[in-house]
mmCIF file of C-alpha atoms in Angstrom:
data_model
loop_
_atom_site.group_PDB
_atom_site.id
_atom_site.type_symbol
_atom_site.label_atom_id
_atom_site.label_comp_id
_atom_site.label_asym_id
_atom_site.label_seq_id
_atom_site.Cartn_x
_atom_site.Cartn_y
_atom_site.Cartn_z
ATOM 1 C CA UNK A 1 -25.951 9.228 -10.432
ATOM 2 C CA UNK A 2 -25.877 12.561 -8.547
ATOM 3 C CA UNK A 3 -23.133 12.217 -5.964
ATOM 4 C CA UNK A 4 -21.657 14.309 -3.141
ATOM 5 C CA UNK A 5 -17.971 13.361 -2.824
ATOM 6 C CA UNK A 6 -16.260 13.765 0.642
ATOM 7 C CA UNK A 7 -12.544 13.204 1.056
ATOM 8 C CA UNK A 8 -9.348 15.032 1.800
ATOM 9 C CA UNK A 9 -5.914 13.329 1.337
ATOM 10 C CA UNK A 10 -4.053 11.717 -1.608
ATOM 11 C CA UNK A 11 -5.712 8.430 -0.920
ATOM 12 C CA UNK A 12 -9.056 9.915 -1.965
ATOM 13 C CA UNK A 13 -8.031 11.447 -5.224
ATOM 14 C CA UNK A 14 -8.064 8.267 -7.390
ATOM 15 C CA UNK A 15 -11.674 7.675 -6.189
ATOM 16 C CA UNK A 16 -12.800 11.170 -7.260
ATOM 17 C CA UNK A 17 -11.230 10.538 -10.623
ATOM 18 C CA UNK A 18 -12.834 7.162 -10.994
ATOM 19 C CA UNK A 19 -16.301 8.641 -10.250
ATOM 20 C CA UNK A 20 -15.866 11.394 -12.813
ATOM 21 C CA UNK A 21 -14.510 9.021 -15.452
ATOM 22 C CA UNK A 22 -17.551 6.740 -14.875
ATOM 23 C CA UNK A 23 -19.856 9.611 -15.814
ATOM 24 C CA UNK A 24 -21.407 10.311 -12.433
ATOM 25 C CA UNK A 25 -22.559 13.871 -11.678
ATOM 26 C CA UNK A 26 -20.482 15.257 -8.806
ATOM 27 C CA UNK A 27 -22.903 17.849 -7.234
ATOM 28 C CA UNK A 28 -20.185 19.095 -4.811
ATOM 29 C CA UNK A 29 -16.890 18.081 -3.230
ATOM 30 C CA UNK A 30 -16.418 18.324 0.501
ATOM 31 C CA UNK A 31 -12.946 18.279 2.036
ATOM 32 C CA UNK A 32 -10.979 19.544 5.036
ATOM 33 C CA UNK A 33 -10.153 23.310 4.960
ATOM 34 C CA UNK A 34 -6.706 24.449 3.754
ATOM 35 C CA UNK A 35 -4.194 24.520 6.523
ATOM 36 C CA UNK A 36 -0.773 26.092 7.003
ATOM 37 C CA UNK A 37 1.983 23.903 5.553
ATOM 38 C CA UNK A 38 5.571 24.154 4.285
ATOM 39 C CA UNK A 39 8.343 26.532 5.326
ATOM 40 C CA UNK A 40 6.276 29.642 4.720
ATOM 41 C CA UNK A 41 3.327 28.189 6.645
ATOM 42 C CA UNK A 42 0.912 29.352 3.946
ATOM 43 C CA UNK A 43 -2.532 27.830 3.732
ATOM 44 C CA UNK A 44 -2.344 24.726 1.486
ATOM 45 C CA UNK A 45 -5.470 23.125 0.080
ATOM 46 C CA UNK A 46 -5.933 19.371 0.515
ATOM 47 C CA UNK A 47 -5.051 17.156 -2.406
ATOM 48 C CA UNK A 48 -8.791 16.569 -3.050
ATOM 49 C CA UNK A 49 -9.574 20.237 -3.164
ATOM 50 C CA UNK A 50 -6.630 20.758 -5.600
ATOM 51 C CA UNK A 51 -7.863 17.955 -7.900
ATOM 52 C CA UNK A 52 -11.541 19.024 -7.686
ATOM 53 C CA UNK A 53 -10.587 22.573 -8.731
ATOM 54 C CA UNK A 54 -8.611 21.156 -11.679
ATOM 55 C CA UNK A 55 -11.757 19.295 -12.645
ATOM 56 C CA UNK A 56 -13.923 22.476 -12.361
ATOM 57 C CA UNK A 57 -15.961 20.988 -9.493
ATOM 58 C CA UNK A 58 -17.500 23.133 -6.683
ATOM 59 C CA UNK A 59 -15.758 22.671 -3.346
ATOM 60 C CA UNK A 60 -16.808 23.215 0.261
ATOM 61 C CA UNK A 61 -14.871 22.742 3.401
ATOM 62 C CA UNK A 62 -16.852 23.456 6.562
ATOM 63 C CA UNK A 63 -14.897 23.065 9.824
ATOM 64 C CA UNK A 64 -17.769 20.827 11.039
ATOM 65 C CA UNK A 65 -21.478 20.399 10.584
ATOM 66 C CA UNK A 66 -22.593 22.114 13.823
ATOM 67 C CA UNK A 67 -23.779 25.146 11.869
ATOM 68 C CA UNK A 68 -27.347 24.591 10.719
ATOM 69 C CA UNK A 69 -26.577 26.604 7.593
ATOM 70 C CA UNK A 70 -23.914 23.991 6.553
ATOM 71 C CA UNK A 71 -26.397 21.171 7.119
ATOM 72 C CA UNK A 72 -28.998 22.930 5.054
ATOM 73 C CA UNK A 73 -26.583 23.684 2.225
ATOM 74 C CA UNK A 74 -25.731 19.908 2.077
ATOM 75 C CA UNK A 75 -29.331 18.883 2.115
ATOM 76 C CA UNK A 76 -30.175 21.382 -0.652
ATOM 77 C CA UNK A 77 -27.816 19.501 -2.943
ATOM 78 C CA UNK A 78 -30.524 16.787 -3.336
ATOM 79 C CA UNK A 79 -27.859 14.151 -4.018
ATOM 80 C CA UNK A 80 -28.867 10.530 -4.590
ATOM 81 C CA UNK A 81 -25.837 9.306 -2.649
ATOM 82 C CA UNK A 82 -22.644 10.511 -0.910
ATOM 83 C CA UNK A 83 -19.233 8.737 -1.332
ATOM 84 C CA UNK A 84 -16.960 9.259 1.676
ATOM 85 C CA UNK A 85 -13.280 8.286 1.702
ATOM 86 C CA UNK A 86 -10.817 9.572 4.347
ATOM 87 C CA UNK A 87 -12.862 12.828 4.805
ATOM 88 C CA UNK A 88 -11.553 13.526 8.320
ATOM 89 C CA UNK A 89 -14.799 14.284 10.131
ATOM 90 C CA UNK A 90 -17.429 12.136 11.821
ATOM 91 C CA UNK A 91 -20.686 12.903 10.073
ATOM 92 C CA UNK A 92 -23.821 13.708 12.117
ATOM 93 C CA UNK A 93 -27.052 11.838 11.548
ATOM 94 C CA UNK A 94 -28.538 14.859 9.590
ATOM 95 C CA UNK A 95 -25.807 14.546 6.985
ATOM 96 C CA UNK A 96 -25.919 10.691 6.862
ATOM 97 C CA UNK A 97 -29.692 10.924 6.191
ATOM 98 C CA UNK A 98 -29.573 13.683 3.607
ATOM 99 C CA UNK A 99 -28.804 11.804 0.338
ATOM 100 C CA UNK A 100 -31.697 9.797 -0.924
ATOM 101 C CA UNK A 101 -29.602 6.498 -0.683
ATOM 102 C CA UNK A 102 -27.481 7.438 2.274
ATOM 103 C CA UNK A 103 -23.661 7.634 2.489
ATOM 104 C CA UNK A 104 -21.228 4.929 1.324
ATOM 105 C CA UNK A 105 -17.727 4.870 2.852
ATOM 106 C CA UNK A 106 -14.595 3.306 1.364
ATOM 107 C CA UNK A 107 -12.545 1.889 4.258
ATOM 108 C CA UNK A 108 -8.983 0.577 3.812
ATOM 109 C CA UNK A 109 -9.342 -2.625 5.806
ATOM 110 C CA UNK A 110 -11.300 -5.794 5.948
ATOM 111 C CA UNK A 111 -13.910 -4.768 8.496
ATOM 112 C CA UNK A 112 -14.447 -5.330 11.363
ATOM 113 C CA UNK A 113 -10.642 -5.518 11.625
ATOM 114 C CA UNK A 114 -8.967 -2.141 11.882
ATOM 115 C CA UNK A 115 -11.855 0.282 12.293
ATOM 116 C CA UNK A 116 -10.529 3.831 12.766
ATOM 117 C CA UNK A 117 -7.807 6.233 11.771
ATOM 118 C CA UNK A 118 -4.794 4.178 10.670
ATOM 119 C CA UNK A 119 -5.818 0.828 9.246
ATOM 120 C CA UNK A 120 -2.947 0.602 6.662
ATOM 121 C CA UNK A 121 -0.173 1.235 9.148
ATOM 122 C CA UNK A 122 -1.682 -1.120 11.750
ATOM 123 C CA UNK A 123 -2.182 -4.027 9.394
ATOM 124 C CA UNK A 124 1.570 -3.979 8.549
ATOM 125 C CA UNK A 125 2.711 -3.225 12.123
ATOM 126 C CA UNK A 126 0.692 -6.259 13.361
ATOM 127 C CA UNK A 127 1.966 -8.643 10.721
ATOM 128 C CA UNK A 128 -1.415 -9.239 9.000
ATOM 129 C CA UNK A 129 -1.150 -11.448 5.851
ATOM 130 C CA UNK A 130 -3.883 -9.644 4.017
ATOM 131 C CA UNK A 131 -6.021 -6.520 3.983
ATOM 132 C CA UNK A 132 -8.352 -4.873 1.523
ATOM 133 C CA UNK A 133 -11.049 -2.366 1.035
ATOM 134 C CA UNK A 134 -14.706 -2.361 2.127
ATOM 135 C CA UNK A 135 -17.633 -0.430 0.758
ATOM 136 C CA UNK A 136 -19.660 0.297 3.774
ATOM 137 C CA UNK A 137 -23.167 1.843 4.310
ATOM 138 C CA UNK A 138 -22.459 4.518 6.885
ATOM 139 C CA UNK A 139 -24.109 4.887 10.234
ATOM 140 C CA UNK A 140 -23.455 6.932 13.295
ATOM 141 C CA UNK A 141 -20.859 4.587 14.829
ATOM 142 C CA UNK A 142 -17.143 4.552 13.946
ATOM 143 C CA UNK A 143 -16.857 2.263 10.897
ATOM 144 C CA UNK A 144 -19.653 -0.030 12.249
ATOM 145 C CA UNK A 145 -22.083 0.017 9.221
ATOM 146 C CA UNK A 146 -23.001 -2.982 7.091
ATOM 147 C CA UNK A 147 -20.536 -3.886 4.368
ATOM 148 C CA UNK A 148 -21.811 -4.001 0.678
ATOM 149 C CA UNK A 149 -18.666 -5.061 -1.056
ATOM 150 C CA UNK A 150 -15.149 -6.126 -0.090
ATOM 151 C CA UNK A 151 -11.921 -6.730 -2.032
ATOM 152 C CA UNK A 152 -8.787 -8.447 -0.614
ATOM 153 C CA UNK A 153 -5.033 -8.125 -1.265
ATOM 154 C CA UNK A 154 -2.110 -9.896 0.173
ATOM 155 C CA UNK A 155 0.386 -8.050 2.349
ATOM 156 C CA UNK A 156 3.879 -9.040 1.264
ATOM 157 C CA UNK A 157 7.281 -8.768 2.966
ATOM 158 C CA UNK A 158 8.086 -5.956 0.515
ATOM 159 C CA UNK A 159 5.095 -3.834 1.278
ATOM 160 C CA UNK A 160 5.499 -0.497 3.054
ATOM 161 C CA UNK A 161 2.554 1.675 4.155
ATOM 162 C CA UNK A 162 3.308 3.909 1.146
ATOM 163 C CA UNK A 163 3.058 1.024 -1.320
ATOM 164 C CA UNK A 164 -0.038 -0.483 0.294
ATOM 165 C CA UNK A 165 -1.737 2.922 0.533
ATOM 166 C CA UNK A 166 -1.437 3.443 -3.186
ATOM 167 C CA UNK A 167 -2.669 -0.151 -3.994
ATOM 168 C CA UNK A 168 -5.671 0.171 -1.662
ATOM 169 C CA UNK A 169 -6.465 3.536 -3.091
ATOM 170 C CA UNK A 170 -6.773 2.153 -6.560
ATOM 171 C CA UNK A 171 -8.731 -0.792 -5.267
ATOM 172 C CA UNK A 172 -11.171 1.527 -3.561
ATOM 173 C CA UNK A 173 -11.679 3.473 -6.747
ATOM 174 C CA UNK A 174 -12.513 0.254 -8.596
ATOM 175 C CA UNK A 175 -14.683 -1.052 -5.797
ATOM 176 C CA UNK A 176 -16.910 2.006 -5.529
ATOM 177 C CA UNK A 177 -17.584 2.113 -9.281
ATOM 178 C CA UNK A 178 -18.577 -1.479 -9.201
ATOM 179 C CA UNK A 179 -20.773 -0.872 -6.069
ATOM 180 C CA UNK A 180 -22.568 2.018 -7.593
ATOM 181 C CA UNK A 181 -23.200 0.086 -10.819
ATOM 182 C CA UNK A 182 -24.634 -2.800 -8.985
ATOM 183 C CA UNK A 183 -26.125 -1.057 -5.961
ATOM 184 C CA UNK A 184 -29.589 -2.583 -6.202
ATOM 185 C CA UNK A 185 -28.126 -6.145 -6.302
ATOM 186 C CA UNK A 186 -25.856 -5.796 -3.325
ATOM 187 C CA UNK A 187 -26.846 -7.382 -0.016
ATOM 188 C CA UNK A 188 -25.674 -5.556 3.135
ATOM 189 C CA UNK A 189 -23.607 -7.741 5.416
ATOM 190 C CA UNK A 190 -23.729 -6.879 9.145
ATOM 191 C CA UNK A 191 -20.337 -6.719 10.674
ATOM 192 C CA UNK A 192 -19.792 -9.457 13.268
ATOM 193 C CA UNK A 193 -18.876 -8.581 16.874
ATOM 194 C CA UNK A 194 -16.010 -11.059 16.854
ATOM 195 C CA UNK A 195 -12.752 -9.725 15.308
ATOM 196 C CA UNK A 196 -13.287 -6.068 15.978
ATOM 197 C CA UNK A 197 -9.955 -4.209 16.327
ATOM 198 C CA UNK A 198 -9.276 -0.424 16.342
ATOM 199 C CA UNK A 199 -6.509 1.174 14.366
ATOM 200 C CA UNK A 200 -5.618 4.121 16.601
ATOM 201 C CA UNK A 201 -3.823 7.099 15.078
ATOM 202 C CA UNK A 202 -0.018 6.637 14.839
ATOM 203 C CA UNK A 203 1.932 8.406 17.636
ATOM 204 C CA UNK A 204 5.375 9.624 16.787
ATOM 205 C CA UNK A 205 6.579 7.940 20.010
ATOM 206 C CA UNK A 206 6.033 4.670 18.222
ATOM 207 C CA UNK A 207 8.728 5.389 15.743
ATOM 208 C CA UNK A 208 11.891 5.050 17.839
ATOM 209 C CA UNK A 209 13.396 1.538 17.356
ATOM 210 C CA UNK A 210 14.107 -0.712 20.290
ATOM 211 C CA UNK A 211 16.775 -3.063 18.939
ATOM 212 C CA UNK A 212 16.214 -5.600 21.694
ATOM 213 C CA UNK A 213 12.884 -6.622 19.936
ATOM 214 C CA UNK A 214 12.889 -9.452 17.403
ATOM 215 C CA UNK A 215 13.869 -8.571 13.865
ATOM 216 C CA UNK A 216 10.491 -9.540 12.414
ATOM 217 C CA UNK A 217 8.900 -6.935 14.648
ATOM 218 C CA UNK A 218 11.409 -4.233 13.805
ATOM 219 C CA UNK A 219 11.090 -4.932 10.115
ATOM 220 C CA UNK A 220 7.318 -4.501 10.324
ATOM 221 C CA UNK A 221 7.932 -1.278 12.310
ATOM 222 C CA UNK A 222 10.121 0.165 9.612
ATOM 223 C CA UNK A 223 7.839 -0.860 6.729
ATOM 224 C CA UNK A 224 4.716 0.074 8.623
ATOM 225 C CA UNK A 225 5.904 3.579 9.430
ATOM 226 C CA UNK A 226 7.319 4.329 6.000
ATOM 227 C CA UNK A 227 7.203 7.010 4.829
ATOM 228 C CA UNK A 228 5.577 8.687 7.870
ATOM 229 C CA UNK A 229 6.556 9.204 10.542
ATOM 230 C CA UNK A 230 9.492 6.957 9.758
ATOM 231 C CA UNK A 231 11.058 4.492 12.138
ATOM 232 C CA UNK A 232 14.277 5.841 13.515
ATOM 233 C CA UNK A 233 17.401 5.418 15.699
ATOM 234 C CA UNK A 234 20.521 7.442 16.383
ATOM 235 C CA UNK A 235 24.104 6.928 15.239
ATOM 236 C CA UNK A 236 26.740 9.007 16.903
ATOM 237 C CA UNK A 237 24.026 11.473 17.835
ATOM 238 C CA UNK A 238 22.548 11.671 14.377
ATOM 239 C CA UNK A 239 18.962 10.561 13.767
ATOM 240 C CA UNK A 240 18.634 8.168 10.973
ATOM 241 C CA UNK A 241 15.245 7.117 9.556
ATOM 242 C CA UNK A 242 14.589 3.637 7.946
ATOM 243 C CA UNK A 243 12.163 3.269 5.208
ATOM 244 C CA UNK A 244 12.664 -0.235 3.799
ATOM 245 C CA UNK A 245 14.279 -3.385 5.277
ATOM 246 C CA UNK A 246 14.193 -7.177 5.271
ATOM 247 C CA UNK A 247 14.838 -9.823 7.973
ATOM 248 C CA UNK A 248 18.049 -11.773 7.728
ATOM 249 C CA UNK A 249 19.079 -14.840 9.740
ATOM 250 C CA UNK A 250 22.199 -13.769 11.656
ATOM 251 C CA UNK A 251 22.860 -12.648 15.260
ATOM 252 C CA UNK A 252 24.747 -10.074 17.254
ATOM 253 C CA UNK A 253 24.500 -7.601 19.929
ATOM 254 C CA UNK A 254 21.231 -5.556 19.587
ATOM 255 C CA UNK A 255 21.812 -2.308 17.733
ATOM 256 C CA UNK A 256 25.266 -3.374 16.449
ATOM 257 C CA UNK A 257 26.149 -3.130 12.774
ATOM 258 C CA UNK A 258 27.216 -6.634 11.651
ATOM 259 C CA UNK A 259 27.216 -6.131 7.827
ATOM 260 C CA UNK A 260 27.162 -3.262 5.264
ATOM 261 C CA UNK A 261 23.866 -1.939 6.719
ATOM 262 C CA UNK A 262 22.775 -5.011 8.649
ATOM 263 C CA UNK A 263 21.790 -4.248 12.318
ATOM 264 C CA UNK A 264 21.456 -7.024 14.916
ATOM 265 C CA UNK A 265 18.215 -7.260 16.885
ATOM 266 C CA UNK A 266 17.085 -9.147 19.966
ATOM 267 C CA UNK A 267 16.375 -12.153 17.638
ATOM 268 C CA UNK A 268 17.873 -12.088 14.190
ATOM 269 C CA UNK A 269 18.812 -8.916 12.304
ATOM 270 C CA UNK A 270 17.452 -6.517 9.708
ATOM 271 C CA UNK A 271 19.173 -5.426 6.541
ATOM 272 C CA UNK A 272 18.379 -1.870 5.849
ATOM 273 C CA UNK A 273 17.547 -1.218 2.127
ATOM 274 C CA UNK A 274 16.427 2.468 2.175
ATOM 275 C CA UNK A 275 17.221 5.095 4.844
ATOM 276 C CA UNK A 276 17.280 8.814 5.287
ATOM 277 C CA UNK A 277 19.922 10.988 7.040
ATOM 278 C CA UNK A 278 18.943 14.219 8.765
ATOM 279 C CA UNK A 279 18.228 16.994 6.303
ATOM 280 C CA UNK A 280 18.391 14.539 3.396
ATOM 281 C CA UNK A 281 15.905 12.705 1.194
ATOM 282 C CA UNK A 282 15.357 8.937 1.536
ATOM 283 C CA UNK A 283 17.684 6.996 -0.620
ATOM 284 C CA UNK A 284 19.053 3.447 -1.111
ATOM 285 C CA UNK A 285 21.781 2.505 1.346
ATOM 286 C CA UNK A 286 24.283 2.096 -1.488
ATOM 287 C CA UNK A 287 23.986 5.911 -1.897
ATOM 288 C CA UNK A 288 23.995 6.620 1.831
ATOM 289 C CA UNK A 289 27.138 4.612 2.455
ATOM 290 C CA UNK A 290 29.044 6.819 0.095
ATOM 291 C CA UNK A 291 28.882 9.561 2.725
ATOM 292 C CA UNK A 292 28.286 7.667 5.964
ATOM 293 C CA UNK A 293 31.111 6.040 7.830
ATOM 294 C CA UNK A 294 29.567 2.790 9.081
ATOM 295 C CA UNK A 295 32.212 0.174 10.036
ATOM 296 C CA UNK A 296 31.286 -3.122 11.611
ATOM 297 C CA UNK A 297 30.755 -2.743 15.342
ATOM 298 C CA UNK A 298 29.117 0.689 14.901
ATOM 299 C CA UNK A 299 26.127 0.933 17.261
ATOM 300 C CA UNK A 300 22.613 2.416 16.738
ATOM 301 C CA UNK A 301 20.824 3.623 19.809
#
C-alpha cells in the first residue's frame, strides 16, 4: 500500500519501522522541523526524521499547511492512505481528504477517554487501571473520529510513563499493520459522547510534590511524570527528582523521612526507588544514599 507517514517523536519510530518491514511503500515521511537542542542549541532533527533518513526515505517538515504549495505537494503524492502518530500538527481538511482512503491516526488511549496531547501521563496520574491504543479514522475534530481497531493493556503499580510509552508504541505498531491488512473488513465505531476526557499538556507546575496529599496520589504523580518533567521536592535547598516509587503502609509527618528513603505523606507514605540529584543522572536510591546524608527526621519541602 502506498502510504504517507506523519510522526515526529520516539513514540512514532517503531510504527514507521513496522510499516517498512510489512512491505508498504512509504511515499514520503512528514515530521516536525529540526529545532535547537542540547548545550550548543544546534538544530536537531526529530527521531522520526533521523530514522527515515537511515531508511533512505524522503522527508518533509512544513511548519504548517497554510501554504498552498505544501498542500499541493502532499496531494501530488497520490497516496492511498496516510498513517499519523504523534505528528504534532492539526491537519486541515485539505490534507485529511488527499489520500484515497483518508488518514488513520494511532492514539495512545482508549478513546473517547484522554483525547489530546498527554494521554499516557494522564492515565497514570488519574489512577486508570487500563489504557491502550486506538486506530482512528481522522476527521477535523481533536481525536473525535470513528475507531477502527483498539487494543488494551493493564496499567500496573510498576508502570511509569516511560515504560507505558514504550509498550503502547509497540502496540501501536502491531495494531496499524493489522488494521492495514484487514482494512476492508473493519467496521468504524463512532465514539460515544459519554466518557469523553481531555489529556491536556503537562505543565511543569504540576511536578512539585505536595506531601500533604495521600501517598497513592503522590506515587501516581511520581510515576506519571517519569521521566519528564519529573516530580520533585527540595531537601536542604537541593531539588531532588523522583522517578519510581511505591506506596507503603506507615505514617508520619508529611514530608518527613521515616525510613531509608521512605517519605511520609498526608495518608500513608511512599518509598522512593529511583531518584535524581541536581546535575546527576537518575539512579537507584541505593546508589544515591552513598553520597546523600538522609537521616530519619530529614524533611522534604
